Coordinates of C-alpha atoms and ligand atoms in Angstrom, one line a residue:
M1 CA 86.4 123.7 73.7
L2 CA 89.4 125.4 75.3
Y3 CA 92.0 122.8 75.6
E4 CA 93.2 120.5 72.8
E5 CA 93.5 116.8 73.4
K6 CA 97.2 116.0 72.8
G7 CA 97.6 112.2 72.9
L8 CA 94.6 110.9 74.8
F9 CA 91.2 111.4 73.2
R10 CA 87.8 111.2 74.9
Y11 CA 85.3 108.5 74.1
E12 CA 82.3 110.2 72.5
N13 CA 79.8 108.9 75.0
N14 CA 81.6 109.9 78.2
P15 CA 81.1 109.6 81.1
I16 CA 80.9 105.8 80.8
I17 CA 80.1 105.3 84.5
K18 CA 78.0 107.8 86.5
P19 CA 76.8 107.9 90.1
S20 CA 73.3 107.0 88.9
D21 CA 74.7 103.6 87.7
Y22 CA 75.0 102.4 91.4
P23 CA 71.9 102.7 93.7
G24 CA 72.5 105.2 96.4
A25 CA 75.8 106.5 95.0
D26 CA 76.9 110.1 95.3
A27 CA 80.1 109.7 93.4
V28 CA 82.2 107.1 91.6
F29 CA 85.8 107.8 92.3
N30 CA 89.0 107.1 90.2
C31 CA 89.3 103.4 89.4
G32 CA 92.0 100.8 89.2
Q33 CA 91.9 99.0 85.8
T34 CA 93.1 95.8 84.3
M35 CA 92.2 92.9 82.0
Y36 CA 91.0 89.6 83.6
G37 CA 91.1 87.3 80.6
D38 CA 89.0 89.1 78.0
T39 CA 87.1 91.1 80.6
T40 CA 87.9 94.7 81.4
I41 CA 87.8 95.2 85.1
L42 CA 87.5 98.6 86.8
L43 CA 87.8 98.8 90.6
C44 CA 85.8 101.8 91.6
A45 CA 85.5 103.4 95.1
I46 CA 81.9 104.5 95.5
K47 CA 80.9 107.2 97.8
M48 CA 77.3 106.8 99.0
K49 CA 74.8 109.6 99.6
D50 CA 74.3 108.4 103.2
G51 CA 77.9 109.6 103.9
S52 CA 79.1 106.1 104.8
M53 CA 82.7 105.1 104.1
P54 CA 83.4 104.4 100.3
F55 CA 83.9 100.7 99.4
M56 CA 85.6 99.4 96.3
H57 CA 83.4 97.7 93.7
V58 CA 84.3 95.6 90.7
A59 CA 82.7 96.7 87.4
R60 CA 83.1 94.3 84.5
S61 CA 82.8 94.8 80.7
N62 CA 83.2 92.7 77.6
D63 CA 83.4 95.7 75.2
G64 CA 85.4 98.2 77.4
V65 CA 82.5 100.7 77.4
N66 CA 79.5 99.1 79.0
F67 CA 80.1 98.1 82.6
K68 CA 78.1 96.3 85.2
F69 CA 78.9 96.3 88.9
D70 CA 79.2 93.1 90.9
P71 CA 76.4 93.0 93.5
K72 CA 78.8 93.0 96.5
P73 CA 81.7 95.3 97.3
F74 CA 85.1 93.8 96.7
I75 CA 87.2 95.8 99.2
T76 CA 85.7 97.0 102.4
Q77 CA 87.5 98.5 105.5
S78 CA 90.2 96.0 106.4
K79 CA 89.6 93.6 109.3
L80 CA 93.3 93.0 109.9
P81 CA 94.1 94.6 113.3
H82 CA 97.3 96.4 112.1
I83 CA 95.5 97.8 109.1
H84 CA 91.9 98.5 110.3
D85 CA 92.4 101.8 112.0
L86 CA 94.5 103.2 109.2
D87 CA 91.9 102.2 106.6
G88 CA 89.6 105.1 106.9
W89 CA 88.7 106.1 103.4
P90 CA 89.5 103.4 100.8
I91 CA 90.1 105.1 97.4
D92 CA 92.6 105.1 94.5
P93 CA 93.4 101.4 94.0
R94 CA 96.3 100.7 91.6
I95 CA 96.3 97.2 90.1
T96 CA 99.3 95.4 88.8
Y97 CA 99.0 91.9 87.2
F98 CA 102.1 90.0 88.0
P99 CA 102.2 87.1 85.4
E100 CA 105.0 85.2 87.1
E101 CA 102.8 84.7 90.2
D102 CA 99.4 84.8 88.3
T103 CA 98.4 87.4 90.9
Y104 CA 96.8 90.8 90.8
Y105 CA 98.5 93.0 93.4
I106 CA 96.6 96.1 94.5
M107 CA 98.4 99.0 96.1
R108 CA 96.3 101.8 97.7
P109 CA 96.6 104.7 100.1
G110 CA 95.2 104.3 103.6
N111 CA 93.8 107.5 104.9
S112 CA 93.5 108.0 108.7
D113 CA 94.2 110.5 111.5
A114 CA 97.7 109.0 111.5
G115 CA 98.3 110.4 108.0
C116 CA 98.2 108.6 104.7
V117 CA 100.1 105.2 104.6
A118 CA 100.3 102.7 101.7
F119 CA 98.7 99.2 101.7
L120 CA 99.4 96.1 99.7
G121 CA 96.7 93.5 98.9
K122 CA 96.1 90.9 96.3
T123 CA 93.5 88.8 94.4
K124 CA 93.7 86.0 91.9
D125 CA 90.1 86.2 90.7
F126 CA 88.4 89.5 91.6
E127 CA 86.1 87.5 93.8
T128 CA 88.1 87.4 97.0
Y129 CA 90.6 90.0 98.2
E130 CA 93.3 89.6 100.8
D131 CA 95.0 92.5 102.6
I132 CA 98.8 91.9 103.0
D133 CA 100.4 94.7 104.9
V134 CA 101.2 98.4 105.4
I135 CA 104.2 99.1 103.1
A136 CA 104.9 102.8 103.6
L137 CA 104.8 105.3 106.4
P138 CA 102.8 108.6 106.2
N139 CA 102.5 110.5 104.1
N140 CA 102.7 108.3 101.1
R141 CA 100.2 108.3 98.3
V142 CA 99.7 106.7 94.9
P143 CA 101.9 103.6 95.4
C144 CA 102.1 101.3 92.5
L145 CA 104.0 98.2 91.5
F146 CA 105.9 97.2 88.4
P147 CA 104.5 94.0 86.7
E148 CA 107.7 92.0 87.0
K149 CA 110.9 91.8 88.9
I150 CA 113.9 93.8 87.5
N151 CA 117.3 92.4 88.2
G152 CA 115.8 90.1 90.8
M153 CA 113.9 92.8 92.8
Y154 CA 110.4 94.1 93.0
Y155 CA 110.1 97.8 92.1
R156 CA 107.5 100.4 93.1
L157 CA 106.7 104.0 92.4
D158 CA 105.0 106.3 94.8
R159 CA 104.6 109.8 96.0
P160 CA 105.5 110.7 99.5
Y161 CA 104.4 114.3 100.1
V162 CA 104.8 117.3 102.3
L163 CA 102.0 119.6 103.3
L164 CA 102.6 123.2 102.6
D165 CA 101.0 126.0 104.4
D166 CA 100.4 129.0 102.2
P167 CA 98.4 132.0 103.4
H168 CA 96.2 131.9 100.3
N169 CA 96.1 128.2 99.7
Y170 CA 96.5 124.8 101.3
Y171 CA 98.2 122.2 99.2
Q172 CA 100.7 119.4 99.0
R173 CA 103.9 119.2 97.1
G174 CA 105.0 115.8 95.9
Y175 CA 107.6 114.1 93.7
I176 CA 107.6 110.6 92.2
W177 CA 110.0 108.3 94.1
I178 CA 111.2 104.8 93.2
S179 CA 112.2 102.0 95.6
E180 CA 112.9 98.3 95.5
S181 CA 112.1 95.2 97.6
P182 CA 113.1 91.6 97.8
N183 CA 109.7 90.5 99.1
L184 CA 107.1 93.2 98.5
I185 CA 106.9 94.0 102.2
H186 CA 110.3 95.6 103.0
W187 CA 111.1 98.5 100.7
G188 CA 114.3 100.5 100.5
R189 CA 116.9 102.2 98.4
H190 CA 114.3 105.0 98.0
R191 CA 115.3 107.6 95.3
I192 CA 113.6 110.6 93.8
L193 CA 112.7 109.6 90.3
L194 CA 111.2 112.9 89.1
K195 CA 110.1 116.4 90.2
P196 CA 107.4 118.5 88.6
W197 CA 108.9 120.1 85.4
A198 CA 106.2 121.8 83.4
P199 CA 103.3 124.3 83.8
W200 CA 100.7 121.5 83.8
N201 CA 102.3 119.7 86.8
G202 CA 104.0 122.5 88.9
I203 CA 102.7 121.4 92.3
K204 CA 102.8 117.6 92.3
I205 CA 103.0 114.5 90.1
G206 CA 102.0 110.9 90.8
P207 CA 102.5 107.6 89.1
T208 CA 100.4 104.7 87.8
P209 CA 101.5 101.0 87.3
P210 CA 104.1 101.0 84.6
I211 CA 103.3 99.4 81.2
K212 CA 106.0 97.4 79.5
T213 CA 106.8 98.3 75.9
D214 CA 109.8 97.6 73.6
E215 CA 111.0 101.2 74.1
G216 CA 110.8 101.3 77.9
W217 CA 108.3 101.4 80.8
L218 CA 105.5 103.7 79.8
E219 CA 104.1 105.6 82.7
I220 CA 100.8 107.5 82.7
I221 CA 101.2 110.1 85.4
H222 CA 98.9 112.8 86.8
G223 CA 100.1 116.4 87.3
V224 CA 98.6 119.2 89.4
S225 CA 98.9 122.9 88.7
S226 CA 97.6 125.6 90.9
S227 CA 96.0 129.0 90.4
C228 CA 94.2 131.4 92.7
S229 CA 90.9 129.6 91.9
G230 CA 92.2 126.2 92.8
Q231 CA 94.0 123.1 91.4
R232 CA 93.8 121.4 88.0
Y233 CA 94.6 117.7 87.6
S234 CA 95.8 116.6 84.1
L235 CA 97.4 113.4 82.7
G236 CA 100.8 113.1 81.0
A237 CA 103.4 110.4 80.4
I238 CA 107.0 109.5 81.0
L239 CA 109.2 106.7 79.8
L240 CA 111.7 104.7 82.0
D241 CA 114.6 102.5 81.0
L242 CA 113.5 98.8 80.9
N243 CA 116.6 97.5 82.7
D244 CA 117.1 100.4 85.1
P245 CA 113.8 102.0 85.8
T246 CA 115.5 104.7 88.0
K247 CA 116.5 106.2 84.6
I248 CA 114.1 108.5 82.8
I249 CA 114.5 108.2 79.1
G250 CA 111.5 110.4 78.0
K251 CA 108.9 112.7 79.3
C252 CA 106.0 114.7 77.7
N253 CA 106.5 118.4 78.0
D254 CA 102.8 118.9 77.6
Y255 CA 99.8 117.2 79.1
L256 CA 98.0 114.4 77.1
I257 CA 94.6 115.5 78.3
T258 CA 93.4 118.2 80.7
P259 CA 89.9 119.0 82.0
D260 CA 87.7 120.6 79.3
R261 CA 84.2 119.1 79.5
E262 CA 81.3 119.9 81.8
Y263 CA 81.6 116.5 83.7
E264 CA 85.3 117.3 84.3
Y265 CA 84.6 120.9 85.5
N266 CA 81.6 120.1 87.7
G267 CA 81.5 117.6 90.4
I268 CA 82.7 116.9 93.9
V269 CA 86.2 118.2 93.1
P270 CA 86.1 120.4 90.0
N271 CA 88.8 120.5 87.3
V272 CA 90.0 116.9 87.8
I273 CA 91.1 114.2 85.3
F274 CA 92.8 111.6 87.4
S275 CA 93.8 108.0 86.6
C276 CA 94.9 105.1 88.7
G277 CA 96.3 103.2 85.7
A278 CA 95.9 102.4 82.0
I279 CA 95.3 99.3 79.9
A280 CA 97.5 98.5 76.9
D281 CA 95.9 96.8 73.9
Y282 CA 99.2 96.0 72.3
K283 CA 97.7 94.4 69.1
D284 CA 95.8 97.6 68.3
D285 CA 98.7 100.0 69.4
R286 CA 96.1 101.4 71.8
L287 CA 96.1 102.7 75.3
R288 CA 92.9 102.9 77.2
V289 CA 92.8 105.2 80.2
Y290 CA 89.7 105.1 82.5
Y291 CA 89.8 108.3 84.5
G292 CA 88.0 109.9 87.3
A293 CA 86.2 113.1 86.2
A294 CA 85.8 115.7 88.9
D295 CA 85.9 112.8 91.5
T296 CA 82.3 112.1 90.4
S297 CA 82.2 109.9 87.3
I298 CA 84.4 107.8 85.1
G299 CA 85.5 108.8 81.6
L300 CA 87.4 106.9 79.0
A301 CA 90.2 108.3 76.9
T302 CA 92.3 106.4 74.3
G303 CA 95.6 107.0 72.5
S304 CA 98.2 105.3 70.4
I305 CA 100.9 103.7 72.5
S306 CA 103.6 104.4 69.9
E307 CA 102.5 108.1 69.5
I308 CA 102.6 108.7 73.2
I309 CA 106.0 107.1 73.4
A310 CA 107.1 109.4 70.5
M311 CA 105.8 112.4 72.5
C312 CA 107.8 111.3 75.5
K313 CA 111.0 111.1 73.4
K314 CA 110.6 114.5 71.7
Ligands
BMA401 C1 94.1 113.1 94.8 C2 93.4 111.7 94.9 C3 92.5 111.5 93.7 C4 91.6 112.7 93.4 C5 92.4 114.0 93.5 C6 91.5 115.2 93.3 O1 94.8 113.3 95.9 O2 92.7 111.6 96.1 O3 91.6 110.4 94.0 O4 91.0 112.6 92.2 O5 93.1 114.1 94.6 O6 90.6 115.3 94.3

C-alpha cells in the first residue's frame, strides 16, 4: 500500500455495495447517509447499464455493513415544472436531519444544459420524497444544510465553482462558501469560508452536512488535487465555531484517507474517494463515512471523532 490511512480507516470487507448488488446497475455513486431510528440509510444514485438517467435508491441496514435496496427508486427526475428540466442527472444527495422539524432535508446538485444548480427537497420517512425548490444559481455544487438554526437562521455550505480552461487539462476551481436564510428558500450573506490550502486539495474543496460536537461543527470535506495524469479525490476535515460557523477553528493539514485500493483506483472515474456525509456514533466516539469509490461502488471508513477533532486542531 502506498498511502497511509490517517484518521479514517477502511472496513476490511470493502466495498460494501457493488454494482452487482442492484440488477442492471453499471455503477453505484456517492451516497447521502443518515440514521433513521436504528437503521442506517444510504441514498445512492444508481447508474444503469442501459444508459438511462440515474435515480436515487434507499439502501437500509441494521448493522451498518449489510445493506438492502428498497424495491422502488426514492428520487426520480422531478415532476415540478420549475425543476424538471434542470434535473438532468440526479446524484450526490446530502441529507441533514433537522430534529426541531423532525424532517430530513436533502440538498443536491441539479445538472442540466443551464449549468449546475442546487435543489432542496425533504422527507419524513424515506418512503415519500418532496421536491421544494431551486435554491442556488449555476454553477453551484455540493450544497448542504446545518442540522439546526444558528442565531435564528438556517445555514448552508456549498461550492460555487468556475470552469478553468487550461491547454493541458480541463478542470474546475472551487472554494467552500457559507450563507444563511430565514426560510430555507432565500439565501444570502454569502461568504467564502475556505479556499484550498494543502497539496491534497489544491484544485477544489467541497463540504458535507456538518456534525455537531462539543468542540465545534465537524465537517468532512473532499479535496481534489491534480497531476498530469488526472485528478485525485481525498477526504479531510475542518472544524467550525459552534455559535459562528463562519469562523474556522481547525483544519487538517493532511488528508484523512486517499485512494489506495484497487476499487478506488479502477472504475468509472479512477482515483476517487468522495463522500456526501458522515454518521456520528457519539456513544462509541466513532465516525462512519460511507464513500463513493471510483464513482462505482461504496466503501466504509471509520475513525474516532475525538481524534479527528484533535487532528483539525493541531
Ligand atoms: C464530483 C462529484 C462526485 C464525483 C466526483 C468524481 O464532482 O460529481 O459525485 O465522485 O466528481 O467524479
